[in-house]
Coordinates of C-alpha atoms in Angstrom, one line a residue:
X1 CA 0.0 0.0 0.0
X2 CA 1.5 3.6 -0.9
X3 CA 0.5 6.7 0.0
X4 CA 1.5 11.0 -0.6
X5 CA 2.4 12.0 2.9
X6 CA 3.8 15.4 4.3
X7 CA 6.8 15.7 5.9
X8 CA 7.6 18.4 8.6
X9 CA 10.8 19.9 8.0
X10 CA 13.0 21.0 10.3
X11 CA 12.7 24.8 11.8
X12 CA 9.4 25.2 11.2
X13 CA 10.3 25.9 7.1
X14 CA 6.8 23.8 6.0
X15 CA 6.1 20.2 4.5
X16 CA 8.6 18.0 2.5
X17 CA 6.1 16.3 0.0
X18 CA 6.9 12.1 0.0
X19 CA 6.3 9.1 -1.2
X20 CA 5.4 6.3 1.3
X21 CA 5.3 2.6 0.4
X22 CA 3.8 0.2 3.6
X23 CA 4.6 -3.3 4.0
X24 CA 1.9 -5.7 4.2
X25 CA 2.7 -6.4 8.3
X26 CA 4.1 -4.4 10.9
X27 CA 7.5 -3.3 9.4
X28 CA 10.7 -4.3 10.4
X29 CA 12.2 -1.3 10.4
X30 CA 12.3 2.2 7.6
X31 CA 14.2 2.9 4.6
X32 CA 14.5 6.7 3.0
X33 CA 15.0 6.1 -0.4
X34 CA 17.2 9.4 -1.4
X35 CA 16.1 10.1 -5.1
X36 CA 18.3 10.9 -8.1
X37 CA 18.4 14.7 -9.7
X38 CA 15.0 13.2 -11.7
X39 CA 12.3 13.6 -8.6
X40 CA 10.2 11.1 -7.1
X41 CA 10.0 9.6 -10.3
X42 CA 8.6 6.1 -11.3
X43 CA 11.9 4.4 -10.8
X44 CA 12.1 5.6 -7.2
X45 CA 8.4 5.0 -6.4
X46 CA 9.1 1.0 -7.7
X47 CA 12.2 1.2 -5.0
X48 CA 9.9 2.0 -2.3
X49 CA 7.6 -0.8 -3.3
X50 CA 10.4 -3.2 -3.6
X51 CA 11.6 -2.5 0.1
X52 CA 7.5 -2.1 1.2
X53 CA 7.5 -6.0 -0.5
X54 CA 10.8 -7.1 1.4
X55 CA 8.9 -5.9 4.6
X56 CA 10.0 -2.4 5.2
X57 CA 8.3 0.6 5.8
X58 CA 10.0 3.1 2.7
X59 CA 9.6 6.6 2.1
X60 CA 11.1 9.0 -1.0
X61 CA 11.5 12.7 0.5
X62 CA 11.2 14.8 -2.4
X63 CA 14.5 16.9 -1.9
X64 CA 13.5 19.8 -4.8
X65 CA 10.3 20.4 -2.9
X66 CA 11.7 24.1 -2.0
X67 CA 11.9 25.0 -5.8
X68 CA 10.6 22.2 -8.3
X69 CA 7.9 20.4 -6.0
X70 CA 6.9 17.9 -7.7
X71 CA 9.1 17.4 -10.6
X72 CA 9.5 14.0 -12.4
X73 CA 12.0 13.1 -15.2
X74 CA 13.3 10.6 -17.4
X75 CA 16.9 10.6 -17.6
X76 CA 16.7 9.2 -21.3
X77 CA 15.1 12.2 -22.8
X78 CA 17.7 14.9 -23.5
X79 CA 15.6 18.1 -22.2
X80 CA 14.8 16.2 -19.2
X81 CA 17.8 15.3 -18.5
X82 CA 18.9 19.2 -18.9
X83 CA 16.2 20.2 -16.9
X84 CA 17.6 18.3 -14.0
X85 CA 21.1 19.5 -13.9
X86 CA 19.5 23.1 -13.7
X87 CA 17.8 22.1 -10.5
X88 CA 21.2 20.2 -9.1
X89 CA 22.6 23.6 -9.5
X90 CA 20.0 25.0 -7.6
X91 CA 20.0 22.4 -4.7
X92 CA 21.5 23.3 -1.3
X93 CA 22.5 19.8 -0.4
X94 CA 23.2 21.6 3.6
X95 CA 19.5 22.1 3.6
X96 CA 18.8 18.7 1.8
X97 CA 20.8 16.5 4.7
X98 CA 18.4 18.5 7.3
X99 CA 15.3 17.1 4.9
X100 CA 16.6 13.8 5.4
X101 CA 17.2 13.9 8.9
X102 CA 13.4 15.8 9.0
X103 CA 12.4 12.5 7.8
X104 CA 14.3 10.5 10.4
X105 CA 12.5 12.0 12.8
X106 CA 9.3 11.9 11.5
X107 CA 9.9 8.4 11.2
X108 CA 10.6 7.3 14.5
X109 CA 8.2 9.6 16.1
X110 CA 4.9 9.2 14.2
X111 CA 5.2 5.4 12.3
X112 CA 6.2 3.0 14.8
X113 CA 9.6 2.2 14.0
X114 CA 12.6 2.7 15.7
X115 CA 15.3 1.2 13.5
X116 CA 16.3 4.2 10.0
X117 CA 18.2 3.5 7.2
X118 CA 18.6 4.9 3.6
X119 CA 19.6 3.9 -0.1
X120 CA 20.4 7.2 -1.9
X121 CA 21.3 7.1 -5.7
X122 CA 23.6 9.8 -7.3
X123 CA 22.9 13.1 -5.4
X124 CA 20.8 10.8 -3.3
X125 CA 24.1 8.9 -2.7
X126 CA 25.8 12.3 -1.4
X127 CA 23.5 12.9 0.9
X128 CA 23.4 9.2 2.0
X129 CA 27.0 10.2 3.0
X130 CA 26.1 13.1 4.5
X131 CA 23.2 11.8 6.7
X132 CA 25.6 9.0 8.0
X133 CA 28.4 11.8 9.4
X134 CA 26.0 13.9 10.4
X135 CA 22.6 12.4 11.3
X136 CA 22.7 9.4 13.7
X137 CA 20.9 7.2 11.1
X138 CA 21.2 3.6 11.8
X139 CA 22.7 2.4 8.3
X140 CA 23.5 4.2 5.1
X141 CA 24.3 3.1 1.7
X142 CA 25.3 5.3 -1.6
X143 CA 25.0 4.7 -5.3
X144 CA 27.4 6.6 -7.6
X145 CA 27.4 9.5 -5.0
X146 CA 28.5 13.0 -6.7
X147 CA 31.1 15.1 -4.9
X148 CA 31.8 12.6 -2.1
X149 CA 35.7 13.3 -2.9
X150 CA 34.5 17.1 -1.2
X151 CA 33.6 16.2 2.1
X152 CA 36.0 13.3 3.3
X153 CA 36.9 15.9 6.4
X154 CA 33.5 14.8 7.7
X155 CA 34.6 10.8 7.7
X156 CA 35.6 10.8 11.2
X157 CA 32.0 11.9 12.1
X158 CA 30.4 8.8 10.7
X159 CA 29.1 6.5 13.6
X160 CA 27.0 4.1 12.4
X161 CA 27.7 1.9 8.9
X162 CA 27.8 3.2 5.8
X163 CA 28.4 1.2 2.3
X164 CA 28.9 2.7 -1.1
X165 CA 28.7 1.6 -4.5
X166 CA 31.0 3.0 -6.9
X167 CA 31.0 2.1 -10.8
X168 CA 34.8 2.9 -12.0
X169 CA 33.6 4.2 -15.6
X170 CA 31.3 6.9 -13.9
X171 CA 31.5 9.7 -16.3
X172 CA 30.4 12.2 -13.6
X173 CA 32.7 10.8 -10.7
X174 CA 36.1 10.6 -12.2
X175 CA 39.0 8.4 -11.4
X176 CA 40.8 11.1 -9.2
X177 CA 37.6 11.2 -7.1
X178 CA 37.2 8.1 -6.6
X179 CA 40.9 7.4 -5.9
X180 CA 40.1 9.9 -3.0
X181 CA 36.8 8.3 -1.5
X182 CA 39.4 5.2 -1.7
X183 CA 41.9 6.5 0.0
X184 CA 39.6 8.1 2.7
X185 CA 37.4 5.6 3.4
X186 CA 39.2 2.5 2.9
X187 CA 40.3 1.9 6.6
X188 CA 37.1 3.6 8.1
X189 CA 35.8 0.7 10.5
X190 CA 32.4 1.7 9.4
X191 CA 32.9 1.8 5.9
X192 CA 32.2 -0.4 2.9
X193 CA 33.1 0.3 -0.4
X194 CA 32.1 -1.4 -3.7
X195 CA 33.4 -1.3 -7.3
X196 CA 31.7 -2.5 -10.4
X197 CA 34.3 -2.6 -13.0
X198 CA 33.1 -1.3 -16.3
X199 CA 29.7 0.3 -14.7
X200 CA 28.5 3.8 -15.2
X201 CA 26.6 6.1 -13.4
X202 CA 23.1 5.1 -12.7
X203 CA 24.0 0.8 -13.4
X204 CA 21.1 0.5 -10.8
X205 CA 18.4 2.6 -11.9
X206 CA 14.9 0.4 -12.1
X207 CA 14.4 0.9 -15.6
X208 CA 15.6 3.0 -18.5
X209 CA 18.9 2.9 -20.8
X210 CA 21.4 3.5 -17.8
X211 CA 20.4 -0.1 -15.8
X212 CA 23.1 -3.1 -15.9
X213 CA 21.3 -5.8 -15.3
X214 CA 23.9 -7.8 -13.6
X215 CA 25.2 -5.4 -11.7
X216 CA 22.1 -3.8 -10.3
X217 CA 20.9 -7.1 -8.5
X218 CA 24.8 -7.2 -7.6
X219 CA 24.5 -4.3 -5.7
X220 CA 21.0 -4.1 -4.7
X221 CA 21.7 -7.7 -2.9
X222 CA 24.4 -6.3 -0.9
X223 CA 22.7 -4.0 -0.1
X224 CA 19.3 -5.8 1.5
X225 CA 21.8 -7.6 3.2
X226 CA 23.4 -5.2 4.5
X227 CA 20.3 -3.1 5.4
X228 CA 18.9 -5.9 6.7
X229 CA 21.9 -6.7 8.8
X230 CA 22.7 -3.6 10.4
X231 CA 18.4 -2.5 11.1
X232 CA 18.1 -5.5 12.7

């Protein structure tokens, strides 16, 4: 069962519009899914299902709710795919971590769960970073997470575990970057790092031109496991 819900964000700024996908039973514990620059497309809604089917209660914050409420786009049409690097430019990713930990709370104070985690794709997948150094969310992962390399000086704030996902032939995350997140996070205690030699940005998207078939159920495996291992 889904459902639109509002979200309270923090400081009294009004409602983060979202996406919430319920579990058949009483859920075992909550996953934010973090979207892509694309919205709370139909890719994102089918993770929430997914997660709602594995027995999770899942919820898709719409992060451009300040300026592009709203907004859903294909990532194979060209304009679309325009339009959403104009709103990347425009996102305040300090203000989108807040959103995400907004939802945290909202979460553990109003659906009956006391167990958080998140699977954030692309920008999601920065901001699953930042919500594991500075929010004290249970269990984080990241897919092809933009700009990581940026904020490694937050590292030894992360608490609780985090995994990412990184596809070496990402054409927005170069090698240099992704030497860095290496050489950063390697020998964190909470940190698990994956590569997917030969993958590009987006290998996991739910549908579309970008998916790896192979590779997505690679990753999305380790990550119910690991989800399911550290929510426990």
């Amino acid at each position: 069962m889904s459902e639109p819900v509002q979200i309270p964000a923090l400081n009294n700024e009004g409602s983060i519009p979202a996406y919430l996908a319920r579990p058949a039973g009483t859920p075992q514990a909550a996953i934010i899914v973090i979207p892509e620059i694309f919205g709370v497309n139909r890719g994102i809604r089918q993770k929430c299902d997914k997660w709602a089917a594995a027995g999770y209660l899942a919820v898709a914050p719409d992060i451009f709710w300040r300026f592009a409420p709203g907004v859903e786009l294909n990532p194979d049409v060209e304009a679309e795919l325009q339009e959403a690097f104009g709103y990347f430019g425009q996102f305040d990713a300090d203000k989108g971590v807040c959103d995400i930990e907004a939802t945290i709370q909202w979460l553990r104070a109003t659906q009956g769960v006391t167990k958080v985690g998140c699977a954030g794709y692309c920008l999601g997948g920065r901001l699953a970073y930042m919500a594991a150094a500075r929010t004290d969310i249970d269990a984080s992962v990241g897919y092809y997470g933009v700009m990581i390399d940026q904020m490694l000086g937050e590292s030894h704030a992360i608490a609780n575990p985090l995994m990412l996902h990184i596809p070496p032939a990402d054409h927005f995350v170069g090698s240099e970057a992704q030497a860095a997140i290496h050489a950063g996070l390697d020998d964190h205690p909470k940190v698990t790092l994956h590569d997917y030699q030969g993958l590009d940005h987006g290998f996991a998207a739910e549908m579309g031109d970008r998916r790896d078939e192979a590779g997505a159920q690679l990753a999305d495996g380790r990550t119910a496991a690991f989800l399911s291992a550290n929510l426990a």
